[in-house]
Amino acid sequence: MTKKHLTFFFISLFISPFGDMPEANAQVYSCVTVEGVPFFTDNPALIPPGCHATSVNEREGLGGLSIVVSPPTSTEATEVLLVEMVERKKKQNEMAKELKKTAENLVAQYNQALTRLHRTRRVSRRLKIRGEIREIKERRDTLLLKAAAGSLPFRNRGTINEILAAIPP
């Protein structure tokens, strides 16, 4: 068999079981019992005696069979939730501003230390400046972890990461 014939054969095997499947239709019978309780079944032999059929109006909720409406939500709870959301958003924005400011200061300190490192000739001074740079990098890592752990929006975390990208690992 060629590749074309095999493909046609497998497609026909896959589709054929679905073509012969019977349709699933069910008739639902509804009525109201003597006690006024709605009764539903798919077998008319199970309808209890004294059960009268529901009309179209009853099925639409205009008569004996009513559709239960969900209880109204309290506006106080909604307002409290909205206030909490606004406060949380303010707190997140304040935290983001603080972290951005800290990141910018850290980058400025790094650039100043780098400039001092390139200008100095004394070995002892260079070792001290390199220690400062290591400390700045540790503070950068701590700040990145704090930004990731905080519940900041993605955009603010990305901005902080971009600011701190000026300090190489």
PDB file of N, CA and C in Angstrom, residues 97-148:
ATOM      1  N   LYS A  97       7.113  52.159  44.393  1.00  0.00           N
ATOM      2  CA  LYS A  97       7.875  53.413  44.334  1.00  0.00           C
ATOM      3  C   LYS A  97       9.104  53.345  45.228  1.00  0.00           C
ATOM      4  N   GLU A  98       8.929  52.794  46.429  1.00  0.00           N
ATOM      5  CA  GLU A  98      10.048  52.683  47.371  1.00  0.00           C
ATOM      6  C   GLU A  98      11.146  51.775  46.817  1.00  0.00           C
ATOM      7  N   LEU A  99      10.738  50.646  46.239  1.00  0.00           N
ATOM      8  CA  LEU A  99      11.722  49.725  45.685  1.00  0.00           C
ATOM      9  C   LEU A  99      12.428  50.323  44.471  1.00  0.00           C
ATOM     10  N   LYS A 100      11.704  51.079  43.635  1.00  0.00           N
ATOM     11  CA  LYS A 100      12.324  51.735  42.479  1.00  0.00           C
ATOM     12  C   LYS A 100      13.352  52.766  42.942  1.00  0.00           C
ATOM     13  N   LYS A 101      12.985  53.543  43.954  1.00  0.00           N
ATOM     14  CA  LYS A 101      13.894  54.556  44.475  1.00  0.00           C
ATOM     15  C   LYS A 101      15.147  53.893  45.057  1.00  0.00           C
ATOM     16  N   THR A 102      14.962  52.816  45.799  1.00  0.00           N
ATOM     17  CA  THR A 102      16.092  52.084  46.375  1.00  0.00           C
ATOM     18  C   THR A 102      16.976  51.519  45.266  1.00  0.00           C
ATOM     19  N   ALA A 103      16.354  50.982  44.221  1.00  0.00           N
ATOM     20  CA  ALA A 103      17.115  50.420  43.100  1.00  0.00           C
ATOM     21  C   ALA A 103      17.925  51.508  42.394  1.00  0.00           C
ATOM     22  N   GLU A 104      17.319  52.664  42.183  1.00  0.00           N
ATOM     23  CA  GLU A 104      18.040  53.760  41.527  1.00  0.00           C
ATOM     24  C   GLU A 104      19.213  54.233  42.384  1.00  0.00           C
ATOM     25  N   ASN A 105      19.011  54.324  43.702  1.00  0.00           N
ATOM     26  CA  ASN A 105      20.105  54.715  44.600  1.00  0.00           C
ATOM     27  C   ASN A 105      21.227  53.678  44.579  1.00  0.00           C
ATOM     28  N   LEU A 106      20.846  52.407  44.527  1.00  0.00           N
ATOM     29  CA  LEU A 106      21.837  51.339  44.502  1.00  0.00           C
ATOM     30  C   LEU A 106      22.675  51.396  43.223  1.00  0.00           C
ATOM     31  N   VAL A 107      22.026  51.660  42.103  1.00  0.00           N
ATOM     32  CA  VAL A 107      22.743  51.779  40.833  1.00  0.00           C
ATOM     33  C   VAL A 107      23.679  52.984  40.878  1.00  0.00           C
ATOM     34  N   ALA A 108      23.223  54.086  41.453  1.00  0.00           N
ATOM     35  CA  ALA A 108      24.074  55.277  41.560  1.00  0.00           C
ATOM     36  C   ALA A 108      25.299  54.973  42.436  1.00  0.00           C
ATOM     37  N   GLN A 109      25.087  54.279  43.552  1.00  0.00           N
ATOM     38  CA  GLN A 109      26.210  53.905  44.421  1.00  0.00           C
ATOM     39  C   GLN A 109      27.188  52.988  43.695  1.00  0.00           C
ATOM     40  N   TYR A 110      26.650  52.060  42.899  1.00  0.00           N
ATOM     41  CA  TYR A 110      27.510  51.154  42.141  1.00  0.00           C
ATOM     42  C   TYR A 110      28.353  51.929  41.131  1.00  0.00           C
ATOM     43  N   ASN A 111      27.720  52.842  40.411  1.00  0.00           N
ATOM     44  CA  ASN A 111      28.459  53.621  39.409  1.00  0.00           C
ATOM     45  C   ASN A 111      29.544  54.485  40.066  1.00  0.00           C
ATOM     46  N   GLN A 112      29.234  55.081  41.222  1.00  0.00           N
ATOM     47  CA  GLN A 112      30.228  55.880  41.934  1.00  0.00           C
ATOM     48  C   GLN A 112      31.392  55.004  42.395  1.00  0.00           C
ATOM     49  N   ALA A 113      31.089  53.833  42.922  1.00  0.00           N
ATOM     50  CA  ALA A 113      32.152  52.930  43.381  1.00  0.00           C
ATOM     51  C   ALA A 113      33.010  52.470  42.217  1.00  0.00           C
ATOM     52  N   LEU A 114      32.384  52.215  41.090  1.00  0.00           N
ATOM     53  CA  LEU A 114      33.127  51.795  39.902  1.00  0.00           C
ATOM     54  C   LEU A 114      34.059  52.910  39.435  1.00  0.00           C
ATOM     55  N   THR A 115      33.571  54.145  39.453  1.00  0.00           N
ATOM     56  CA  THR A 115      34.401  55.292  39.063  1.00  0.00           C
ATOM     57  C   THR A 115      35.586  55.436  40.019  1.00  0.00           C
ATOM     58  N   ARG A 116      35.338  55.322  41.318  1.00  0.00           N
ATOM     59  CA  ARG A 116      36.427  55.422  42.295  1.00  0.00           C
ATOM     60  C   ARG A 116      37.429  54.285  42.105  1.00  0.00           C
ATOM     61  N   LEU A 117      36.919  53.086  41.753  1.00  0.00           N
ATOM     62  CA  LEU A 117      37.808  51.945  41.551  1.00  0.00           C
ATOM     63  C   LEU A 117      38.759  52.197  40.387  1.00  0.00           C
ATOM     64  N   HIS A 118      38.270  52.785  39.313  1.00  0.00           N
ATOM     65  CA  HIS A 118      39.104  53.029  38.133  1.00  0.00           C
ATOM     66  C   HIS A 118      40.066  54.198  38.341  1.00  0.00           C
ATOM     67  N   ARG A 119      39.746  55.108  39.250  1.00  0.00           N
ATOM     68  CA  ARG A 119      40.589  56.287  39.464  1.00  0.00           C
ATOM     69  C   ARG A 119      41.736  56.033  40.439  1.00  0.00           C
ATOM     70  N   THR A 120      41.523  55.122  41.374  1.00  0.00           N
ATOM     71  CA  THR A 120      42.537  54.935  42.403  1.00  0.00           C
ATOM     72  C   THR A 120      43.661  54.012  41.930  1.00  0.00           C
ATOM     73  N   ARG A 121      44.858  54.243  42.489  1.00  0.00           N
ATOM     74  CA  ARG A 121      46.018  53.435  42.128  1.00  0.00           C
ATOM     75  C   ARG A 121      46.461  52.556  43.293  1.00  0.00           C
ATOM     76  N   ARG A 122      46.075  52.898  44.489  1.00  0.00           N
ATOM     77  CA  ARG A 122      46.524  52.163  45.657  1.00  0.00           C
ATOM     78  C   ARG A 122      45.779  50.829  45.762  1.00  0.00           C
ATOM     79  N   VAL A 123      46.522  49.782  46.019  1.00  0.00           N
ATOM     80  CA  VAL A 123      45.965  48.433  46.074  1.00  0.00           C
ATOM     81  C   VAL A 123      45.019  48.283  47.260  1.00  0.00           C
ATOM     82  N   SER A 124      45.391  48.825  48.423  1.00  0.00           N
ATOM     83  CA  SER A 124      44.540  48.690  49.596  1.00  0.00           C
ATOM     84  C   SER A 124      43.201  49.391  49.384  1.00  0.00           C
ATOM     85  N   ARG A 125      43.244  50.524  48.728  1.00  0.00           N
ATOM     86  CA  ARG A 125      42.005  51.270  48.443  1.00  0.00           C
ATOM     87  C   ARG A 125      41.150  50.509  47.434  1.00  0.00           C
ATOM     88  N   ARG A 126      41.768  49.916  46.450  1.00  0.00           N
ATOM     89  CA  ARG A 126      41.034  49.141  45.435  1.00  0.00           C
ATOM     90  C   ARG A 126      40.340  47.929  46.077  1.00  0.00           C
ATOM     91  N   LEU A 127      41.042  47.265  47.008  1.00  0.00           N
ATOM     92  CA  LEU A 127      40.432  46.120  47.694  1.00  0.00           C
ATOM     93  C   LEU A 127      39.224  46.556  48.512  1.00  0.00           C
ATOM     94  N   LYS A 128      39.328  47.697  49.151  1.00  0.00           N
ATOM     95  CA  LYS A 128      38.209  48.214  49.943  1.00  0.00           C
ATOM     96  C   LYS A 128      37.018  48.545  49.041  1.00  0.00           C
ATOM     97  N   ILE A 129      37.273  49.149  47.895  1.00  0.00           N
ATOM     98  CA  ILE A 129      36.189  49.508  46.953  1.00  0.00           C
ATOM     99  C   ILE A 129      35.555  48.245  46.376  1.00  0.00           C
ATOM    100  N   ARG A 130      36.376  47.233  46.093  1.00  0.00           N
ATOM    101  CA  ARG A 130      35.814  45.973  45.593  1.00  0.00           C
ATOM    102  C   ARG A 130      34.905  45.323  46.638  1.00  0.00           C
ATOM    103  N   GLY A 131      35.244  45.446  47.894  1.00  0.00           N
ATOM    104  CA  GLY A 131      34.378  44.963  48.969  1.00  0.00           C
ATOM    105  C   GLY A 131      33.056  45.716  48.987  1.00  0.00           C
ATOM    106  N   GLU A 132      33.100  47.041  48.755  1.00  0.00           N
ATOM    107  CA  GLU A 132      31.872  47.842  48.672  1.00  0.00           C
ATOM    108  C   GLU A 132      31.004  47.378  47.495  1.00  0.00           C
ATOM    109  N   ILE A 133      31.654  47.084  46.386  1.00  0.00           N
ATOM    110  CA  ILE A 133      30.910  46.633  45.201  1.00  0.00           C
ATOM    111  C   ILE A 133      30.246  45.280  45.477  1.00  0.00           C
ATOM    112  N   ARG A 134      30.953  44.377  46.166  1.00  0.00           N
ATOM    113  CA  ARG A 134      30.338  43.087  46.531  1.00  0.00           C
ATOM    114  C   ARG A 134      29.123  43.301  47.432  1.00  0.00           C
ATOM    115  N   GLU A 135      29.249  44.236  48.363  1.00  0.00           N
ATOM    116  CA  GLU A 135      28.127  44.544  49.258  1.00  0.00           C
ATOM    117  C   GLU A 135      26.947  45.119  48.471  1.00  0.00           C
ATOM    118  N   ILE A 136      27.238  45.976  47.513  1.00  0.00           N
ATOM    119  CA  ILE A 136      26.173  46.545  46.666  1.00  0.00           C
ATOM    120  C   ILE A 136      25.481  45.438  45.876  1.00  0.00           C
ATOM    121  N   LYS A 137      26.251  44.486  45.361  1.00  0.00           N
ATOM    122  CA  LYS A 137      25.660  43.379  44.605  1.00  0.00           C
ATOM    123  C   LYS A 137      24.801  42.491  45.499  1.00  0.00           C
ATOM    124  N   GLU A 138      25.226  42.301  46.754  1.00  0.00           N
ATOM    125  CA  GLU A 138      24.410  41.530  47.690  1.00  0.00           C
ATOM    126  C   GLU A 138      23.102  42.253  47.981  1.00  0.00           C
ATOM    127  N   ARG A 139      23.163  43.566  48.144  1.00  0.00           N
ATOM    128  CA  ARG A 139      21.939  44.343  48.369  1.00  0.00           C
ATOM    129  C   ARG A 139      21.047  44.309  47.138  1.00  0.00           C
ATOM    130  N   ARG A 140      21.665  44.290  45.936  1.00  0.00           N
ATOM    131  CA  ARG A 140      20.880  44.161  44.695  1.00  0.00           C
ATOM    132  C   ARG A 140      20.133  42.838  44.689  1.00  0.00           C
ATOM    133  N   ASP A 141      20.826  41.742  45.036  1.00  0.00           N
ATOM    134  CA  ASP A 141      20.179  40.426  45.056  1.00  0.00           C
ATOM    135  C   ASP A 141      19.039  40.391  46.067  1.00  0.00           C
ATOM    136  N   THR A 142      19.254  41.001  47.230  1.00  0.00           N
ATOM    137  CA  THR A 142      18.214  41.058  48.254  1.00  0.00           C
ATOM    138  C   THR A 142      17.008  41.851  47.759  1.00  0.00           C
ATOM    139  N   LEU A 143      17.285  42.956  47.075  1.00  0.00           N
ATOM    140  CA  LEU A 143      16.203  43.785  46.546  1.00  0.00           C
ATOM    141  C   LEU A 143      15.417  43.049  45.465  1.00  0.00           C
ATOM    142  N   LEU A 144      16.120  42.291  44.613  1.00  0.00           N
ATOM    143  CA  LEU A 144      15.432  41.494  43.586  1.00  0.00           C
ATOM    144  C   LEU A 144      14.538  40.437  44.227  1.00  0.00           C
ATOM    145  N   LEU A 145      15.022  39.795  45.271  1.00  0.00           N
ATOM    146  CA  LEU A 145      14.205  38.796  45.970  1.00  0.00           C
ATOM    147  C   LEU A 145      13.002  39.445  46.636  1.00  0.00           C
ATOM    148  N   LYS A 146      13.206  40.631  47.212  1.00  0.00           N
ATOM    149  CA  LYS A 146      12.104  41.335  47.867  1.00  0.00           C
ATOM    150  C   LYS A 146      11.041  41.731  46.847  1.00  0.00           C
ATOM    151  N   ALA A 147      11.488  42.178  45.678  1.00  0.00           N
ATOM    152  CA  ALA A 147      10.537  42.560  44.623  1.00  0.00           C
ATOM    153  C   ALA A 147       9.780  41.343  44.104  1.00  0.00           C
ATOM    154  N   ALA A 148      10.455  40.210  43.995  1.00  0.00           N
ATOM    155  CA  ALA A 148       9.797  38.986  43.507  1.00  0.00           C
ATOM    156  C   ALA A 148       8.838  38.428  44.546  1.00  0.00           C
TER     157      ALA A 148
END
